[in-house]
PDB file of C-alpha atoms in Angstrom:
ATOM      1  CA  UNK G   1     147.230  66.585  48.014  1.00  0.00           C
ATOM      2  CA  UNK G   2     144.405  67.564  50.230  1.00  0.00           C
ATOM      3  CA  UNK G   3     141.995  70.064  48.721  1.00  0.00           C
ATOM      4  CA  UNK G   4     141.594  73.633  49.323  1.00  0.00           C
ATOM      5  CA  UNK G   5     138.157  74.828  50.102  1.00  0.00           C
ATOM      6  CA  UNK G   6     136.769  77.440  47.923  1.00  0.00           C
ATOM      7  CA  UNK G   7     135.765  80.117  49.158  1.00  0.00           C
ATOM      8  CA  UNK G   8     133.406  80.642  46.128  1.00  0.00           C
ATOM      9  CA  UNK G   9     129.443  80.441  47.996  1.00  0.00           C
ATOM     10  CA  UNK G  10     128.215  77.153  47.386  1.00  0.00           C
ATOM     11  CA  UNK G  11     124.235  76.389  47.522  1.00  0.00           C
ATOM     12  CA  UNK G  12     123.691  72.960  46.917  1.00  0.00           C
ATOM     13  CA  UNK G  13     125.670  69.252  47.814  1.00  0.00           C
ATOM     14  CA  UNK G  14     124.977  66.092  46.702  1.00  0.00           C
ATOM     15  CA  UNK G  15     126.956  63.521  48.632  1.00  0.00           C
ATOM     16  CA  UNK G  16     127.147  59.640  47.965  1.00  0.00           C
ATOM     17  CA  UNK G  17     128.301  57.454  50.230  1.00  0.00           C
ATOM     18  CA  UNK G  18     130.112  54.360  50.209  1.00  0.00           C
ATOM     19  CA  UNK G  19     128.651  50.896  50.206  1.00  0.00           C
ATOM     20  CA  UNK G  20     130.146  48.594  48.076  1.00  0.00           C
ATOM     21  CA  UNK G  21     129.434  47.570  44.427  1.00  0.00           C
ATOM     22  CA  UNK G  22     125.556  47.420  45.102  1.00  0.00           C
ATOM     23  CA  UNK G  23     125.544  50.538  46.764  1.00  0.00           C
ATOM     24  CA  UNK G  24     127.267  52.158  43.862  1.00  0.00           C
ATOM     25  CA  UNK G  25     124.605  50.806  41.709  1.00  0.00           C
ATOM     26  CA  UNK G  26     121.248  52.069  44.035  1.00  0.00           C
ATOM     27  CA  UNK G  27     123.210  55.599  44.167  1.00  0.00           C
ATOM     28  CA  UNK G  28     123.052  55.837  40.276  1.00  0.00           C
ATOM     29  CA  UNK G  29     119.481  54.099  40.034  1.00  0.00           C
ATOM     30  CA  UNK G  30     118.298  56.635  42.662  1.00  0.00           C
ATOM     31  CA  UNK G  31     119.597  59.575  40.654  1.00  0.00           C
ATOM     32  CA  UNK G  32     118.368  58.007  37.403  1.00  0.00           C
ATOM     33  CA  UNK G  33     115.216  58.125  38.731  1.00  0.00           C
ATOM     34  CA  UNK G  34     114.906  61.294  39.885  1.00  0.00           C
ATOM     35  CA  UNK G  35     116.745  62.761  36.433  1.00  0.00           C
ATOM     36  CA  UNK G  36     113.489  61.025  34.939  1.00  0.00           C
ATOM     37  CA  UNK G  37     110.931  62.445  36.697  1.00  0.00           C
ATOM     38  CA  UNK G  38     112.490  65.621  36.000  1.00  0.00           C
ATOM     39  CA  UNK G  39     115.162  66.724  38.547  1.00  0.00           C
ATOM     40  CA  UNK G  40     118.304  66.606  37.837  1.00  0.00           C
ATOM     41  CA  UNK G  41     120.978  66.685  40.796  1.00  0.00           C
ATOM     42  CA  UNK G  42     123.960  66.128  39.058  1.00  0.00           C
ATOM     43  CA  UNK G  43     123.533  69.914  38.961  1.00  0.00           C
ATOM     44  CA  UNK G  44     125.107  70.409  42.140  1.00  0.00           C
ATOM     45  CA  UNK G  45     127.599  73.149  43.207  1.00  0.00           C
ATOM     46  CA  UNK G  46     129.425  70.445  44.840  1.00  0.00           C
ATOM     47  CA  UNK G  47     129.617  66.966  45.201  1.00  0.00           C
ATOM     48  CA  UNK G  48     131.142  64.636  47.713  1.00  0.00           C
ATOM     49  CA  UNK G  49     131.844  60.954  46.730  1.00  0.00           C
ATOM     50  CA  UNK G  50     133.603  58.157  49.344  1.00  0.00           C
ATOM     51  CA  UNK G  51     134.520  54.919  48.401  1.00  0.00           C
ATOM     52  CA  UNK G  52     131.387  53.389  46.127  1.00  0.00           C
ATOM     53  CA  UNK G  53     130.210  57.141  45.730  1.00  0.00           C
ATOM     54  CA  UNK G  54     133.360  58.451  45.058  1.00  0.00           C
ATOM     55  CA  UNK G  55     132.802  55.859  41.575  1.00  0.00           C
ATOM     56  CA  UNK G  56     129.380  57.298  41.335  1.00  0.00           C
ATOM     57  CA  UNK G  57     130.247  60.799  41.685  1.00  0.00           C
ATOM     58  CA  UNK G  58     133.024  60.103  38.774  1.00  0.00           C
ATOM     59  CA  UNK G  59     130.796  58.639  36.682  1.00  0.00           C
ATOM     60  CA  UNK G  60     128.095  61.319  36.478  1.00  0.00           C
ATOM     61  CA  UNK G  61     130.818  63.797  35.299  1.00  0.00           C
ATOM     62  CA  UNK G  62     130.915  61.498  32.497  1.00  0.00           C
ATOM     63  CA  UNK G  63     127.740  60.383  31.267  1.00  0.00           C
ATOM     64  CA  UNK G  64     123.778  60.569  32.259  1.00  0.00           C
ATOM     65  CA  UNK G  65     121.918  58.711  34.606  1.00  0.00           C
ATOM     66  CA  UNK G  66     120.086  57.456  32.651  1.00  0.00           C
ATOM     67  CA  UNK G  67     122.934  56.020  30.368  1.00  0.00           C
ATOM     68  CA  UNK G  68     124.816  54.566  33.520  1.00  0.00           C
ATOM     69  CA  UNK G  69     121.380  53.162  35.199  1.00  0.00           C
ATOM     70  CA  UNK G  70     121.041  51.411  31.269  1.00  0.00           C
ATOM     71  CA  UNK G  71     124.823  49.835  31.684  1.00  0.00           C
ATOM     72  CA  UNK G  72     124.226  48.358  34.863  1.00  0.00           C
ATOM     73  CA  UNK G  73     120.145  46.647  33.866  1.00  0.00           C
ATOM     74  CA  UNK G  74     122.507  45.457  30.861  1.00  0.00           C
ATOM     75  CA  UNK G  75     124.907  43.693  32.950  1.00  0.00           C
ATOM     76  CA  UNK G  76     121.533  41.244  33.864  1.00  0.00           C
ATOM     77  CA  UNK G  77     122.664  39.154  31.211  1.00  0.00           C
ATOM     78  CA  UNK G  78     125.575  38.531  31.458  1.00  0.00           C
ATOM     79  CA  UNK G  79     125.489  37.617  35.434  1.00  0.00           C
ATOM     80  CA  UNK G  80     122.518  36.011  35.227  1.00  0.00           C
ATOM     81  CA  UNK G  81     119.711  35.832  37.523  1.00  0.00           C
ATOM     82  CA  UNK G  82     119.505  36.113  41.146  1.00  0.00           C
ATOM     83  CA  UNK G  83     120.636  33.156  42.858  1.00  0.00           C
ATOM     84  CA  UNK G  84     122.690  31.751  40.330  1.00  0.00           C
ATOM     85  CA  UNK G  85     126.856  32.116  40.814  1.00  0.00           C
ATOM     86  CA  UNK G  86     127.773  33.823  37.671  1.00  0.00           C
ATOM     87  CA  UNK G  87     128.915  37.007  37.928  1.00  0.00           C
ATOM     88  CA  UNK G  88     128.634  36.456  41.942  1.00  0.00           C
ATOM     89  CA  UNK G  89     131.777  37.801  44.329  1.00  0.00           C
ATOM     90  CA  UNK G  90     132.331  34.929  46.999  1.00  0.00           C
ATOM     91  CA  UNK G  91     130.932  35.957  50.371  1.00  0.00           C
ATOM     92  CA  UNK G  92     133.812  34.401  52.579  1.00  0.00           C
ATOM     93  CA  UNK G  93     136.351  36.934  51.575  1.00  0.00           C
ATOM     94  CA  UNK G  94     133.779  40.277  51.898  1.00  0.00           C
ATOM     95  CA  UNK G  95     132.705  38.515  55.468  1.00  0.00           C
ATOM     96  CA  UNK G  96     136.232  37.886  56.747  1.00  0.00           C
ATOM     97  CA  UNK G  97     137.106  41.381  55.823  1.00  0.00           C
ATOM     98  CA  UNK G  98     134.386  42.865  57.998  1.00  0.00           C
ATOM     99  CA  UNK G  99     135.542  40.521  60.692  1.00  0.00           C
ATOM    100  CA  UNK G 100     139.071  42.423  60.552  1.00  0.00           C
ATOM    101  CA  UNK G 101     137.436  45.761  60.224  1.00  0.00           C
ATOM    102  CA  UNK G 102     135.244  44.727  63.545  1.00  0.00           C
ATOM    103  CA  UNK G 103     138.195  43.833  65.281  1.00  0.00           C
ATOM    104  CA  UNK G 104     140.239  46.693  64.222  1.00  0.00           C
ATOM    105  CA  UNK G 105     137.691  49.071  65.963  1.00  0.00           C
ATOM    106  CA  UNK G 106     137.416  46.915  68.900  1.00  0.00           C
ATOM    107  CA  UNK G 107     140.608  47.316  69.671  1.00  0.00           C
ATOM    108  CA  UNK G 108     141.096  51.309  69.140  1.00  0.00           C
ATOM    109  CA  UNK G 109     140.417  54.081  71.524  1.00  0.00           C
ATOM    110  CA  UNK G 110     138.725  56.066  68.901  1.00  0.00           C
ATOM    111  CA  UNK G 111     138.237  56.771  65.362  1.00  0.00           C
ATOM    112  CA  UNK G 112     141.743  58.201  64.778  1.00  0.00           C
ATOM    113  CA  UNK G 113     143.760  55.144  66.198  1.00  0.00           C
ATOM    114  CA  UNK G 114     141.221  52.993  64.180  1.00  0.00           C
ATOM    115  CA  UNK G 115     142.468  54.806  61.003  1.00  0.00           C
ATOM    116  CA  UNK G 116     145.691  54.190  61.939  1.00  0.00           C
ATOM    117  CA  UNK G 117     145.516  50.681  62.471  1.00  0.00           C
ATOM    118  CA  UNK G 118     143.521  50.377  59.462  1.00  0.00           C
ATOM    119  CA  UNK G 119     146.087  51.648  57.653  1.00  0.00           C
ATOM    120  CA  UNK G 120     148.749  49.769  59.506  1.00  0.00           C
ATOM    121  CA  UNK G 121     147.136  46.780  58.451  1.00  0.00           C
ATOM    122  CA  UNK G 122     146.783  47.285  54.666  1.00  0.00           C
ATOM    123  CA  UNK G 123     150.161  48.486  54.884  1.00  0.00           C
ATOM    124  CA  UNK G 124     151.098  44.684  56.330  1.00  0.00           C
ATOM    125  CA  UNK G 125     148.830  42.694  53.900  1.00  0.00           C
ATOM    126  CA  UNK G 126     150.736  45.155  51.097  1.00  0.00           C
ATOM    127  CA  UNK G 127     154.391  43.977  52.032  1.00  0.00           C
ATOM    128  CA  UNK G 128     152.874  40.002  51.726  1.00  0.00           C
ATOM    129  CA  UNK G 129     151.233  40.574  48.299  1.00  0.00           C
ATOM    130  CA  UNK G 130     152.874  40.086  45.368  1.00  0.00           C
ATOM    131  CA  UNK G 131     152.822  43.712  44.423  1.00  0.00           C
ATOM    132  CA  UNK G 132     150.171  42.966  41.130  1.00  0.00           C
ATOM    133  CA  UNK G 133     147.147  44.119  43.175  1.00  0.00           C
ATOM    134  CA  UNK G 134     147.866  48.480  42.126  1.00  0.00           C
ATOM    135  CA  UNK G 135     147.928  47.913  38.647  1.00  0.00           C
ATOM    136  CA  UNK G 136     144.647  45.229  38.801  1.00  0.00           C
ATOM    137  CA  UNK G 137     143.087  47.711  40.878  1.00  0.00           C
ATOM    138  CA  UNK G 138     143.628  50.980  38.759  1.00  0.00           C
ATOM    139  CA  UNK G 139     142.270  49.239  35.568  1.00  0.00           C
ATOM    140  CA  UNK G 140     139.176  47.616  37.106  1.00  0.00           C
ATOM    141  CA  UNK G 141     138.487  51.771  38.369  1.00  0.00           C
ATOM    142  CA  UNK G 142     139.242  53.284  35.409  1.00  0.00           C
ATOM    143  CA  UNK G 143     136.968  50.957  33.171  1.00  0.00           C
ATOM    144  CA  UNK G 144     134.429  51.963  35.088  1.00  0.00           C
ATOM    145  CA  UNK G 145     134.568  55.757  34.326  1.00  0.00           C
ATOM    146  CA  UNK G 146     133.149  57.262  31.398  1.00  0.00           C
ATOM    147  CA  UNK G 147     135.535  59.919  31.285  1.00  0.00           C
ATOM    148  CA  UNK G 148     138.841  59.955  33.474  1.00  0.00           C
ATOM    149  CA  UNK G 149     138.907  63.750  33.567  1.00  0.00           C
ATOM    150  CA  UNK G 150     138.354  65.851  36.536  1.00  0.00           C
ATOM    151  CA  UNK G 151     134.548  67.850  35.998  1.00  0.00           C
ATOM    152  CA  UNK G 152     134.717  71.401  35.631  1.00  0.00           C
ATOM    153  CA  UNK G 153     132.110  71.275  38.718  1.00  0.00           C
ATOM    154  CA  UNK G 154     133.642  70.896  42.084  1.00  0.00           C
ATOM    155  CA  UNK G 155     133.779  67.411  43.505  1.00  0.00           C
ATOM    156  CA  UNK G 156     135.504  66.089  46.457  1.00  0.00           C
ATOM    157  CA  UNK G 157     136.842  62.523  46.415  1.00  0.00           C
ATOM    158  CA  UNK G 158     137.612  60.991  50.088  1.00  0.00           C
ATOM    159  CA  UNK G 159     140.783  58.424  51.169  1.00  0.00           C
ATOM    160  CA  UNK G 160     142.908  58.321  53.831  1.00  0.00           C
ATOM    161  CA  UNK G 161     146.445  58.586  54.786  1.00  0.00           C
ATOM    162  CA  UNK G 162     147.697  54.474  55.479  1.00  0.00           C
ATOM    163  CA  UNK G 163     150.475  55.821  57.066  1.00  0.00           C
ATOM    164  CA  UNK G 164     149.127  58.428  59.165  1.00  0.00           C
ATOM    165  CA  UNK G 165     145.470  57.753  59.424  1.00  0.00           C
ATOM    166  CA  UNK G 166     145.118  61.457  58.153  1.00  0.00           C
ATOM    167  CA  UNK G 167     142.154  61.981  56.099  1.00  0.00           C
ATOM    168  CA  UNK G 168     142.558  63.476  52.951  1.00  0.00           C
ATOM    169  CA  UNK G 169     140.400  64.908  50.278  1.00  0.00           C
ATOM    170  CA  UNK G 170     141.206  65.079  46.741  1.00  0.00           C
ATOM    171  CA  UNK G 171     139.781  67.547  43.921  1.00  0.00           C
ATOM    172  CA  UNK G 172     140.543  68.457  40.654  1.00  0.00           C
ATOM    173  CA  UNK G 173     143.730  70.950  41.860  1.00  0.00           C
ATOM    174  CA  UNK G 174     145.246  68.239  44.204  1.00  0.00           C
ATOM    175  CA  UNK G 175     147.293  67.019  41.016  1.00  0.00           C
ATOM    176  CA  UNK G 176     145.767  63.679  41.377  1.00  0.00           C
ATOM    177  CA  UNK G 177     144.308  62.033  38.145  1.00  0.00           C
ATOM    178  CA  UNK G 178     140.756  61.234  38.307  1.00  0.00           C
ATOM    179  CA  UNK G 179     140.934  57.647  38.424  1.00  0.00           C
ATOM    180  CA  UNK G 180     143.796  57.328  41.132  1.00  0.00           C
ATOM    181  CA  UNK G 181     141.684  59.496  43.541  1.00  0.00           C
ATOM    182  CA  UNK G 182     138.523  56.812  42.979  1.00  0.00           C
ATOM    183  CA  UNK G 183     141.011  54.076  43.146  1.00  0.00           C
ATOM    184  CA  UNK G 184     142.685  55.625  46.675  1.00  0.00           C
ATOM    185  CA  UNK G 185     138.769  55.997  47.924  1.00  0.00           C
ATOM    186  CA  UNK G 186     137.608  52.686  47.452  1.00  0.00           C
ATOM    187  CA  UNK G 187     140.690  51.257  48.498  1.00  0.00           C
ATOM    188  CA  UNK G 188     139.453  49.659  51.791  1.00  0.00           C
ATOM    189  CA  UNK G 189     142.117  45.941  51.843  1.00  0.00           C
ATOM    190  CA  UNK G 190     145.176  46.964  50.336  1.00  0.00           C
ATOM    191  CA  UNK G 191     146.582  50.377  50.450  1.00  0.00           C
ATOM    192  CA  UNK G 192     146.304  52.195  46.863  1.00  0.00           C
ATOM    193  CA  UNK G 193     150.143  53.948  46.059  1.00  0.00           C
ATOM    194  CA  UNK G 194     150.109  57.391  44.394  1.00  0.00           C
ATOM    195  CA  UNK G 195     153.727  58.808  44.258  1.00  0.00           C
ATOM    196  CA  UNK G 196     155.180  57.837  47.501  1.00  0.00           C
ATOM    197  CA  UNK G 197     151.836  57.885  49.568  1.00  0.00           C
ATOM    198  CA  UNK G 198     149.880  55.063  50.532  1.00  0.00           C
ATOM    199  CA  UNK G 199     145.842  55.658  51.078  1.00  0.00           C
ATOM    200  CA  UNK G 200     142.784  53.822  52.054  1.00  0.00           C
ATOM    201  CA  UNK G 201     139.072  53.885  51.635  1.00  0.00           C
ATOM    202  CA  UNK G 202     137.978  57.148  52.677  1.00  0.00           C
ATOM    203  CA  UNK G 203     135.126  55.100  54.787  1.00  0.00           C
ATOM    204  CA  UNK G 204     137.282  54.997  57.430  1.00  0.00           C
ATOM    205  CA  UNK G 205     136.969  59.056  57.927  1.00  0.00           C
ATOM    206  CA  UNK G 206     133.225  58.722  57.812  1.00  0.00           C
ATOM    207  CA  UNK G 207     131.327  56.534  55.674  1.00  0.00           C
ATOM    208  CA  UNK G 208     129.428  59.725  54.244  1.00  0.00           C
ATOM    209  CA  UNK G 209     131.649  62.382  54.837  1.00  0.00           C
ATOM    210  CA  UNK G 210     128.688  65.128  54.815  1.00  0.00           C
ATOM    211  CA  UNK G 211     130.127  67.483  56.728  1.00  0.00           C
ATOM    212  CA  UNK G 212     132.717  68.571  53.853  1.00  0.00           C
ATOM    213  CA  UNK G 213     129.717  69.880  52.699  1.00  0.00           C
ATOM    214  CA  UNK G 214     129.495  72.548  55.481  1.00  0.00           C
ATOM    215  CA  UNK G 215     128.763  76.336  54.380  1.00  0.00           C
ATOM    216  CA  UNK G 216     126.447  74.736  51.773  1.00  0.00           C
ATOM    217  CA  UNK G 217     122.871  75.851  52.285  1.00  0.00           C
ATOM    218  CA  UNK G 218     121.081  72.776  51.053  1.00  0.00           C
ATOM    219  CA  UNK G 219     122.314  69.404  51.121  1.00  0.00           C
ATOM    220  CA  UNK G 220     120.923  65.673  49.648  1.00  0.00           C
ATOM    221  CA  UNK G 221     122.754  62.671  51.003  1.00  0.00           C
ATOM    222  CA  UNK G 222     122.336  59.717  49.426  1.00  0.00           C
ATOM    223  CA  UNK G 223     123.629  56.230  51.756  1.00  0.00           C
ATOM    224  CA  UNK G 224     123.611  52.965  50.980  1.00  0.00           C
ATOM    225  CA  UNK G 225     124.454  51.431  54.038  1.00  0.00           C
ATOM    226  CA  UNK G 226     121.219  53.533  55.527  1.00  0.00           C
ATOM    227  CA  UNK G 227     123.413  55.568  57.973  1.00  0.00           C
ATOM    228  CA  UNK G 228     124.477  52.404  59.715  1.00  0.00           C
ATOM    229  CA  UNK G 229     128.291  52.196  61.288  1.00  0.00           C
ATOM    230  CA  UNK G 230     130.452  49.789  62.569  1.00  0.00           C
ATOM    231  CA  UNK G 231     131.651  52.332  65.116  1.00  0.00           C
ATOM    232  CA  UNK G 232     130.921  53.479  68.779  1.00  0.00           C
ATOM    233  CA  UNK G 233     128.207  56.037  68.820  1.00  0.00           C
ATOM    234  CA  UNK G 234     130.651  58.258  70.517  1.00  0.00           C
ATOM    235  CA  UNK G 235     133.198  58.485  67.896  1.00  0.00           C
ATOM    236  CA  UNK G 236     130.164  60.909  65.905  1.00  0.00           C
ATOM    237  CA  UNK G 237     131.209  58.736  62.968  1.00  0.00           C
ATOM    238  CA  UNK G 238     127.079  57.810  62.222  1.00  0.00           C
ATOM    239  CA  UNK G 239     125.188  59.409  59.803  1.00  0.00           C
ATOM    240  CA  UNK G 240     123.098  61.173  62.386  1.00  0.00           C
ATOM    241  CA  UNK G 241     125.661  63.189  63.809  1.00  0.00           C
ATOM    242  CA  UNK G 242     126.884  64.339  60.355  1.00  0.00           C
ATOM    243  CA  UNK G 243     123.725  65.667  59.676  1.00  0.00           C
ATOM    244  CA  UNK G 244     123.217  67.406  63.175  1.00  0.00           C
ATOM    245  CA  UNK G 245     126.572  68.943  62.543  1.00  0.00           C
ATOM    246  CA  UNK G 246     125.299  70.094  59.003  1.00  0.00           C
ATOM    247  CA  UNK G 247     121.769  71.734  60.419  1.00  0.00           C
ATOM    248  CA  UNK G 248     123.527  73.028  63.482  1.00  0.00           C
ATOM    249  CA  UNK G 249     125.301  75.286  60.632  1.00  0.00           C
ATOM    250  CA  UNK G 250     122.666  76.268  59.011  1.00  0.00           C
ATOM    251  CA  UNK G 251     121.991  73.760  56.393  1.00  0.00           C
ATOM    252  CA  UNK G 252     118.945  72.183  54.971  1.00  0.00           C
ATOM    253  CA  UNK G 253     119.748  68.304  54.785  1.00  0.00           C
ATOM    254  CA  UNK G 254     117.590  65.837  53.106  1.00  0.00           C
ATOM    255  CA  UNK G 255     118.896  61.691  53.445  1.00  0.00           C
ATOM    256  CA  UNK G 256     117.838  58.937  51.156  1.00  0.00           C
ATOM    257  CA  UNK G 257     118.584  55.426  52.368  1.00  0.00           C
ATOM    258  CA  UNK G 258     117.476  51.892  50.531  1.00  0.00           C
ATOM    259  CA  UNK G 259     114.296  50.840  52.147  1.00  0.00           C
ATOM    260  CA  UNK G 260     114.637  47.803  55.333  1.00  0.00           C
ATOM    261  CA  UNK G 261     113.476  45.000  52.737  1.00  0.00           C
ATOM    262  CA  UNK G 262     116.379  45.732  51.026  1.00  0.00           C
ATOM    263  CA  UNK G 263     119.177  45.127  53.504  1.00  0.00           C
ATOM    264  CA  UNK G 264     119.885  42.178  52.265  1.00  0.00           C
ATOM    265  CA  UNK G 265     121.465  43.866  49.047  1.00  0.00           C
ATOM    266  CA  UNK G 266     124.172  45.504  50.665  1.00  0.00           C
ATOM    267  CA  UNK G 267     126.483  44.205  54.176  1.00  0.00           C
ATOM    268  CA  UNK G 268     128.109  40.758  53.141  1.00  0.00           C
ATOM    269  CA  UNK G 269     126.582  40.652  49.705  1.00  0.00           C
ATOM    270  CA  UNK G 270     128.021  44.466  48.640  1.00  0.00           C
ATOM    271  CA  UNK G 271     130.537  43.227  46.292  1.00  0.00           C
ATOM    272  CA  UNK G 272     128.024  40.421  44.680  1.00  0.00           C
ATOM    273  CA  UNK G 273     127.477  41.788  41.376  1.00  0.00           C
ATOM    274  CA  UNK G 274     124.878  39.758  40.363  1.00  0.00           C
ATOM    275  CA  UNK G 275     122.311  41.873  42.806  1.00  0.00           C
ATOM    276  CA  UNK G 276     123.703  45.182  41.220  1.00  0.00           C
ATOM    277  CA  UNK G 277     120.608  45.230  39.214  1.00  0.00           C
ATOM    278  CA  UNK G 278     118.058  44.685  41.587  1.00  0.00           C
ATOM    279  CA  UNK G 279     119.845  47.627  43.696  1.00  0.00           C
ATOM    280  CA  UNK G 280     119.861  49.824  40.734  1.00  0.00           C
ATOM    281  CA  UNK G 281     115.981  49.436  40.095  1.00  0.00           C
ATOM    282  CA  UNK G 282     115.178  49.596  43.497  1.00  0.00           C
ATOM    283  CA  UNK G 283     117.205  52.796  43.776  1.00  0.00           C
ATOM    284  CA  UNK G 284     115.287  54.035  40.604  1.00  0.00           C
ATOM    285  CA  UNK G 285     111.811  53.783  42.148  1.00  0.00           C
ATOM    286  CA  UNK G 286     113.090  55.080  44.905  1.00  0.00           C
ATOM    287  CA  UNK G 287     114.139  58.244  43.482  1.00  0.00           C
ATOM    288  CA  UNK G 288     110.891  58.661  40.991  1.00  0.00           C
ATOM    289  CA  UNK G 289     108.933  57.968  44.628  1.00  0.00           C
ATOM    290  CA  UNK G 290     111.020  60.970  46.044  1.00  0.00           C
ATOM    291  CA  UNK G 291     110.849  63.552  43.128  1.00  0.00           C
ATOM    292  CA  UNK G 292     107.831  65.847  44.755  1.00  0.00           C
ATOM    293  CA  UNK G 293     109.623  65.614  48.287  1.00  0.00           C
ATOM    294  CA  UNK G 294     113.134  66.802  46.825  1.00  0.00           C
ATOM    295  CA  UNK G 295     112.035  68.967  44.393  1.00  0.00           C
ATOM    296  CA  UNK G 296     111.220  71.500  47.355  1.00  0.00           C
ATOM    297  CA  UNK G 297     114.831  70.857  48.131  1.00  0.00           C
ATOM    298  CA  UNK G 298     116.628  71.682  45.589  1.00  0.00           C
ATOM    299  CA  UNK G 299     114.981  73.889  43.223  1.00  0.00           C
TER     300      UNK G 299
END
């Protein structure tokens, strides 16, 4: 099921990383914004989407930025306002779930025994669950897509192996439907089942993944969590050394992260949806901020 990489030249990469439900909502209000100002990266020859961007990336080969930016400022109403519990994910089970992850990499010697015990572990909580959570899981995902077709446009969609702690990378010839490869990518509890494999949030390769966008000569990353990781410096799982890898090939790299004042949006309060908004406008000014900057970039 991995993907094959093309060997057609490739000249630009967008890639969105994960960060939960708010992150997923500052990626599409920082492309909305720069769509509106008048560049449009949706454009690119490829795109790379883990976990919350891996939703992202889906979505934008489905509708515009500006149409998804509009569905999430609509959601204001029905969650309410900031501070109030409607629409709200409880914090205990988001913070206890970091406290495994933490442990988890404690324990390992490096990043591929950490995937391995990550996957060991969904694997466990899989055999005490009633067996409900796959079918849950794949309708919450594919309500979320516009369209549950693959894009003509190459995009790579991250998970990894529970079983072997082998990363894997999905695309539109892996035989994988659309929605099962988001599903497997933001999979980071429970294991998500296609055919007889199990898989996890791609995260756990690298919580950007930009280096599958090697060979490409100019690349935009877009990160949520601000290039932040749980992990030893020396695994090279960071941000930074993603992007050193990139330039030492060659490439042009640009980041966007969420501005410090806006930590507080993302961590322990990723899955709260009631702060999806704020992240989305936030993300929007961000990009309209950043138009003149990329534009150098990518056009």
């Amino acid at each position: 099921m991995n993907a094959t990489p093309s060997s057609t030249p490739r000249d630009r990469a967008l890639v969105l990383g994960g960060g939960g439900s708010t992150g997923n909502a500052w990626l599409i209000g920082v492309i909305a914004g720069l769509f509106d100002a008048g560049l449009d990266v949706t454009t690119a020859d490829l795109t790379v989407g883990t976990s919350a961007g891996s939703t992202a990336a889906a979505q934008l080969a489905g509708a515009t930025p500006t149409d998804l930016l509009a569905a999430i400022l609509a959601t204001e109403q029905r969650t309410g306002p900031i501070g109030s519990d409607r629409g709200r994910a409880p914090a205990r089970p988001v913070t206890d779930h970091l406290e495994r992850i933490g442990r988890i990499i404690a324990s390992a010697e490096d990043a591929a025994d950490m995937r391995r015990r990550m996957g060991a572990a969904a694997l466990d909580r899989e055999a005490a669950s009633d067996g409900s959570w796959q079918a849950q899981w794949r309708e919450a995902v594919a309500s979320r897509l516009p369209s549950q077709l693959w894009p003509p446009r190459s995009v790579l969609i991250t998970a990894v192996d529970a079983r072997t702690g082998e990363p894997v990378v999905f695309d539109r010839q892996s035989g994988v439907d659309l929605v099962d490869a988001v599903a497997a990518s933001c999979s980071s509890g429970l294991p998500y089942r296609i055919g007889d494999s199990r898989y996890i949030d791609g995260g756990y390769r690298r919580n950007e993944n930009a280096d599958l966008a090697a060979g490409c000569a100019r690349v935009l990353v877009l990160a949520p969590f601000g290039g932040r990781t749980l992990h030893p410096p020396a695994w090279g799982m960071q941000l930074a050394a993603q992007v050193a890898e990139l330039r030492a090939g060659g490439s042009r790299v640009e980041t966007v992260v969420p501005a410090s004042s806006l930590e507080h949006l993302f961590g322990a309060s990723a899955m709260d949806l009631s702060l999806r908004p704020p992240a989305a406008r936030s993300g929007y000014d961000q990009g309209r901020a950043l138009v003149g900057p990329l534009a150098e970039l990518w056009r």
